[in-house]
Tab-separated table of C-alpha atoms in Angstrom:
chain	number	residue	atom	x	y	z
A	1	GLY	CA	-3.787	-7.301	-254.429
A	2	HIS	CA	-3.803	-11.029	-254.065
A	3	GLY	CA	-2.472	-11.598	-257.541
A	4	SER	CA	0.791	-9.722	-257.197
A	5	SER	CA	3.746	-11.881	-257.809
A	6	ARG	CA	7.006	-12.621	-256.096
A	7	ASP	CA	8.536	-13.106	-259.522
A	8	LYS	CA	12.107	-11.782	-259.462
A	9	ARG	CA	13.085	-12.550	-263.066
A	10	ASN	CA	15.084	-9.882	-264.858
A	11	ALA	CA	12.738	-8.253	-267.382
A	12	SER	CA	15.427	-7.429	-269.955
A	13	LEU	CA	16.865	-10.941	-270.050
A	14	VAL	CA	13.479	-12.647	-270.248
A	15	SER	CA	12.263	-10.165	-272.863
A	16	GLN	CA	15.321	-10.835	-275.030
A	17	ARG	CA	14.534	-14.574	-275.016
A	18	ILE	CA	10.834	-14.025	-275.741
A	19	VAL	CA	11.474	-11.559	-278.569
A	20	GLN	CA	14.093	-13.858	-280.083
A	21	SER	CA	11.631	-16.792	-279.988
A	22	LEU	CA	8.872	-14.699	-281.544
A	23	HIS	CA	11.167	-13.451	-284.299
A	24	GLN	CA	12.159	-17.044	-285.066
A	25	ARG	CA	8.471	-17.901	-285.329
A	26	TRP	CA	7.482	-14.828	-287.317
A	27	TYR	CA	10.436	-14.907	-289.690
A	28	SER	CA	11.467	-18.079	-291.426
A	29	SER	CA	14.399	-18.882	-293.657
A	30	ASN	CA	13.240	-19.434	-297.172
A	31	SER	CA	14.421	-22.863	-298.309
A	32	ASP	CA	15.326	-21.531	-301.786
A	33	SER	CA	17.529	-18.741	-300.486
A	34	GLU	CA	19.044	-17.375	-297.308
A	35	THR	CA	16.745	-14.359	-297.246
A	36	LYS	CA	14.215	-14.103	-294.499
A	37	SER	CA	10.575	-13.414	-295.205
A	38	HIS	CA	8.017	-11.981	-292.797
A	39	ARG	CA	5.052	-14.225	-291.953
A	40	ASP	CA	1.796	-13.033	-293.371
A	41	ILE	CA	0.356	-11.310	-290.283
A	42	LYS	CA	-2.751	-9.379	-291.290
A	43	ARG	CA	-3.918	-7.965	-287.971
A	44	PRO	CA	-2.126	-5.706	-285.503
A	45	ILE	CA	-0.206	-7.558	-282.840
A	46	LEU	CA	-1.184	-6.845	-279.237
A	47	LEU	CA	0.395	-8.190	-276.110
A	48	ILE	CA	-2.377	-9.237	-273.727
A	49	SER	CA	-1.442	-8.732	-270.098
A	50	GLN	CA	-3.208	-9.068	-266.775
A	51	GLY	CA	-3.481	-6.075	-264.488
A	52	ASP	CA	-0.461	-6.512	-262.277
A	53	PRO	CA	1.033	-3.381	-260.737
A	54	LEU	CA	4.320	-2.355	-262.334
A	55	GLU	CA	7.298	-3.814	-260.491
A	56	PRO	CA	11.000	-3.607	-261.394
A	57	THR	CA	11.112	-7.393	-261.936
A	58	GLY	CA	8.612	-10.087	-262.790
A	59	ILE	CA	5.751	-10.410	-265.224
A	60	SER	CA	4.576	-6.782	-265.261
A	61	ALA	CA	8.093	-5.565	-266.078
A	62	ILE	CA	8.538	-8.382	-268.601
A	63	THR	CA	5.326	-7.631	-270.519
A	64	ASN	CA	6.234	-3.945	-270.653
A	65	GLN	CA	9.701	-4.728	-271.946
A	66	VAL	CA	8.471	-7.239	-274.550
A	67	ALA	CA	5.932	-4.723	-275.896
A	68	ARG	CA	8.629	-2.032	-276.114
A	69	ASP	CA	11.146	-4.387	-277.738
A	70	LEU	CA	8.587	-5.479	-280.342
A	71	GLY	CA	7.218	-1.975	-280.858
A	72	ILE	CA	3.640	-3.087	-280.100
A	73	TYR	CA	0.858	-1.981	-277.786
A	74	ARG	CA	-0.571	-3.876	-274.857
A	75	CYS	CA	-4.151	-4.911	-274.115
A	76	LEU	CA	-4.855	-4.871	-270.406
A	77	VAL	CA	-7.251	-7.355	-268.807
A	78	THR	CA	-8.292	-6.558	-265.259
A	79	LEU	CA	-10.503	-8.355	-262.787
A	80	ASP	CA	-13.995	-6.956	-262.273
A	81	GLU	CA	-14.476	-4.839	-259.156
A	82	ASP	CA	-16.705	-7.489	-257.518
A	83	ILE	CA	-13.766	-9.928	-257.668
A	84	ASP	CA	-11.007	-7.514	-256.621
A	85	PRO	CA	-11.855	-3.815	-256.187
A	86	GLU	CA	-8.189	-2.738	-256.332
A	87	HIS	CA	-6.961	-4.836	-259.266
A	88	SER	CA	-7.867	-2.314	-261.956
A	89	ILE	CA	-6.788	0.668	-259.843
A	90	LYS	CA	-3.277	-0.731	-259.304
A	91	ALA	CA	-2.821	-2.044	-262.862
A	92	ASP	CA	0.071	-0.752	-264.939
A	93	ARG	CA	-1.273	1.084	-267.985
A	94	ASP	CA	1.986	2.009	-269.678
A	95	ASN	CA	1.693	1.483	-273.451
A	96	VAL	CA	-1.862	0.116	-273.095
A	97	GLN	CA	-3.993	0.678	-276.203
A	98	TYR	CA	-7.033	-1.382	-275.158
A	99	GLU	CA	-8.485	-2.371	-271.817
A	100	VAL	CA	-11.086	-5.034	-271.078
A	101	LYS	CA	-12.626	-6.470	-267.936
A	102	TYR	CA	-12.184	-10.158	-267.199
A	103	SER	CA	-15.944	-10.824	-267.463
A	104	ARG	CA	-16.058	-9.298	-270.954
A	105	LEU	CA	-13.070	-11.345	-272.100
A	106	ILE	CA	-14.826	-14.472	-270.815
A	107	GLU	CA	-17.905	-13.504	-272.878
A	108	LEU	CA	-15.817	-12.952	-276.013
A	109	LEU	CA	-13.948	-16.231	-275.619
A	110	SER	CA	-17.183	-18.123	-274.933
A	111	GLU	CA	-18.657	-16.750	-278.176
A	112	GLU	CA	-15.761	-18.352	-280.062
A	113	ASP	CA	-15.645	-21.607	-278.059
A	114	GLU	CA	-18.413	-22.207	-275.544
A	115	GLY	CA	-16.506	-25.085	-273.942
A	116	LEU	CA	-13.290	-23.149	-273.347
A	117	VAL	CA	-14.131	-21.555	-269.997
A	118	PRO	CA	-15.577	-24.745	-268.451
A	119	ARG	CA	-12.460	-26.662	-269.602
A	120	LEU	CA	-10.196	-24.034	-268.033
A	121	GLU	CA	-12.210	-24.020	-264.801
A	122	ASN	CA	-12.093	-27.815	-264.575
A	123	ALA	CA	-8.334	-27.873	-265.199
A	124	ILE	CA	-7.761	-25.173	-262.576
A	125	ASP	CA	-10.041	-26.931	-260.067
A	126	LEU	CA	-8.053	-30.154	-260.549
A	127	GLU	CA	-4.744	-28.334	-260.116
A	128	LEU	CA	-5.981	-26.548	-256.978
A	129	GLU	CA	-7.167	-29.884	-255.600
A	130	LYS	CA	-3.693	-31.368	-256.202
A	131	MET	CA	-2.052	-28.332	-254.598
A	132	ASN	CA	-4.301	-28.648	-251.538
A	133	GLU	CA	-3.558	-32.378	-251.290
A	134	ARG	CA	0.204	-31.675	-251.387
A	135	LYS	CA	-0.211	-28.895	-248.843
A	136	GLN	CA	-2.297	-31.184	-246.578
A	137	GLN	CA	0.319	-33.942	-246.873
A	138	GLN	CA	3.149	-31.532	-246.000
A	139	TYR	CA	1.134	-30.278	-243.029
A	140	GLU	CA	0.486	-33.814	-241.764
A	141	GLU	CA	4.153	-34.762	-242.181
A	142	SER	CA	5.267	-31.694	-240.261
A	143	MET	CA	2.778	-32.516	-237.485
A	144	GLN	CA	4.093	-36.109	-237.284
A	145	ASN	CA	7.665	-34.813	-237.137
A	146	ASN	CA	6.659	-32.538	-234.252
A	147	ASN	CA	4.597	-35.065	-232.284
A	148	GLY	CA	5.523	-33.401	-228.991
A	149	ILE	CA	3.457	-30.300	-229.769
A	150	LYS	CA	0.819	-29.577	-227.162
A	151	ASN	CA	-2.816	-29.544	-228.286
A	152	ASN	CA	-3.211	-25.777	-227.983
A	153	GLU	CA	-0.106	-25.156	-230.111
A	154	LYS	CA	-1.289	-27.780	-232.594
A	155	HIS	CA	-4.624	-25.976	-232.855
A	156	LYS	CA	-2.847	-22.730	-233.832
A	157	THR	CA	-1.180	-24.408	-236.789
A	158	GLN	CA	-4.247	-25.940	-238.431
A	159	PHE	CA	-4.112	-26.832	-242.092
A	160	ARG	CA	-5.308	-23.987	-244.289
A	161	PRO	CA	-6.303	-24.801	-247.868
A	162	ILE	CA	-5.417	-22.464	-250.715
A	163	ALA	CA	-7.515	-19.295	-250.476
A	164	ASP	CA	-10.672	-18.972	-252.582
A	165	TRP	CA	-9.365	-15.876	-254.387
A	166	TYR	CA	-6.519	-17.941	-255.883
A	167	LYS	CA	-8.880	-19.431	-258.497
A	168	ASP	CA	-9.883	-15.970	-259.777
A	169	TYR	CA	-6.252	-15.073	-260.441
A	170	ALA	CA	-5.538	-18.473	-261.965
A	171	MET	CA	-8.473	-18.035	-264.367
A	172	LEU	CA	-7.319	-14.517	-265.270
A	173	GLN	CA	-3.872	-15.876	-266.041
A	174	GLU	CA	-5.211	-18.687	-268.219
A	175	VAL	CA	-7.700	-16.723	-270.301
């Protein structure tokens, strides 16, 4: 799918850092003594992950490893079929306890904060606009540096803005 990553980070190393950070947050040194006390967490902990296919490196491997290292289940969020028909099919379901479609998660989040989704969409639209401006500028600079290109060759290398599907994956990542 469009959302698969080229992320080559080592899952074990990244997971170790994440788990260490979470343990520091969840356990705090008591100022009166050196003993550590567990934070008062009343609900089960779930790791929410987007429906990337399992790869040996990158975010799908990292989320799997973090869940295993913490001894917790994952909640899988996948794009609806009308956005990407293959996203759910290819999603890694190892150690997944709950699964929810993107549209349902949007509904749930909007019930809690009706302004959240519009704020995320606006922020993503602004970032995509900046990315397209940078891409356009790089394109124009490369065309100026190659001013000897014939018109027909120049036509082949027209500027292409970031694809429309990119926003769907950016929203999935942010929610």
